[in-house]
């Protein structure tokens, strides 16, 4: 396929011809046929490239419904003096002395800092804003257009000092007195700064008036880089002071050798009330400093070095920095030795006699340190050495001489227990958070940053005031037409029946060695179900796990249990209640769900009861009822039906999300999930389709997948299900809620993913032209709202669409839920496209209502239910396959597929026909 750059530019329009507006394009006659010498395939590709891109829509108006509430937010107003100055952008090219490119992370900043110190006069004493990679900015131009310099740094890989020596020839460092006296090691870099562009500072002021130019985003990016550069210096100083002065309030021990380190986030935001500085508290995971062996014991939860899994240890230690004793030298770990310390040999050169030539002898690392260096090693001999060398030149240290240095980011995934501990220990109530943020702003000394001052920027010390509104909660309906009264975003089913109660029949219980009285559990479940209108029959049987397979691999345990079920039941069960011993991270969970949902089409609910009471049983029943086709509660306006624009015209609601592997798992496939509403005019009932795709790929690549005359994409499944469940009606309106994308990816969602969805519709019916509304939901932001002087969180239903919202684009913040822990984080909704033409009030009411249709709980949730369901579906189906084993073997059920421009990715097993339209993810 030809790239866009290869296409010839279109000829200029004659002076008398006006360009055609996009809305008039539909009135044009068809284009003339292609000349015979033009390749139709290339012409079609060129046509796609030339198709005008959709742009983000402007705000059509403001919401007015709800009770007004005065709030403040953690945005601090930025004053900006008018200036005619320009930012000058330079492209940074870093090379080693031999012209190899520099690719080490973090090296660039050290080189640029040294460049400023060494060549201050040649650079006209300019201050730099450097992004750490390829871009550098100055205020005003450097003396020359192209600048080339040579910078000399000490050996940055190890941080040696002159007395420390250096590693060599696979041996430990400092092997003799002569090496100790070797001169200070250095590295030489070549730095080229090439002029790239001029960016007017006035673009920032224009943006604040809603007049964006081609330079707006780049100008704001520059001041953000200045801010991050300053914050990094100040934040690092504050954290280091806190750490070394042993201030426990900024550090929480999460167990497993990991600590939470409290810092802060800051960024400039263009808002309706002007430029603002958004500051928030954030927590970063760091490695607990100290002896390496102590970290490994804690990380693997073992009590003796003999029980350490050294394969896991190698993965956990890679790229961490250590200091070695007694020389106190700093190195980066590259791996472990293949052999134990007393078996790992290397060649040591030593002189044989007074004037003879050096002779190489083989010696173990253990003997070298004990005999040659006189260091007493207590336990290192039987364990691998730490390798801090290079691929072809290893350098080994006994493990007990190595200690992890402080303040190193922990990039691996956290356990469930660690995540819970992090949430519990790092949460802050609103007043506490406001106090901390006020202190951070004072201590950050932004007024001392020379580049911010040169830009004419000053920052107010007070929180920004905003006007919010509290929407009325939607009315809910239980069984028998009874009203459900919500209070503070919560309700219950005391003395009420479920709206549409299912019949639990043809079912059984399986117990995977849990200490649970299953007969009592069944009795209580039947009794609770009767009170809620759910008829629960007596189960066929209760199957206890065979003790002989209890310690077998999880798939074998599941197969054995299914053999019992198939042998003793008269037919296939409709539902299986699975009792697990572990509440979280059970090895059985994934294989069991796969066996039930993909192979046999049996609805299943897993439980790990510890304290069984009426509330626990009700929560379990809510999930079972939804999975078996029932509904727990409905919105009054969907039963009427009276949802503006949605109830009058067949409308499908989609929730889309991509889940990625944990940090540090770059080879784990990502999971794309699309959930869709069914049985219109309902908006409370959903089903899900899930696919795997290339690791860390955020755009969903399987929305539309034509294969000959068939489409194997996610969207087709949703559309066909809507048609069959909604009285053979095609949706005339499609509302899409997309999660997990940043603002820089909005155009891709709007112009790539939306195009795929449209193509999926056209593939089914070329004449079908539904209207689309596309909304992105963001939780990963740092805006918080507070009630001045009040200790509580903002009330559920709080919405803000002014002051701190975008000066032009269509967005709003909503806190639909009651924040019971810490400080409420609102969801930031961005409306990218709206052909349905909702009013601001109607759209905010719809979003608010969709936070009340979550069938798993009796509370309003923080984001619309379709997005939550997409999270759940992706997480559950991902458990079908152990992805860490995928590189070794391919599942016989899954097969492989290839994402665009990527290596093959194993497909997930498809859901069985019997359950694919169920709410299996509840």
PDB file of C-alpha atoms in Angstrom, residues 334 398 418 424 426 522 552 740 858 875:
ATOM      1  CA  UNK A 334      21.939  -7.561  34.506  1.00  0.00           C
ATOM      2  CA  UNK A 398      28.520 -12.587  46.081  1.00  0.00           C
ATOM      3  CA  UNK A 418      -0.591  -5.635  47.968  1.00  0.00           C
ATOM      4  CA  UNK A 424      -6.063   1.204  52.335  1.00  0.00           C
ATOM      5  CA  UNK A 426      -2.616   5.609  50.778  1.00  0.00           C
ATOM      6  CA  UNK A 522     -27.571 -24.510  49.955  1.00  0.00           C
ATOM      7  CA  UNK A 552      -2.622 -31.842  41.165  1.00  0.00           C
ATOM      8  CA  UNK A 740      -8.923   3.464  28.502  1.00  0.00           C
ATOM      9  CA  UNK A 858     -27.048  -2.137  45.078  1.00  0.00           C
ATOM     10  CA  UNK A 875     -10.756 -10.043  32.945  1.00  0.00           C
TER      11      UNK A 875
END
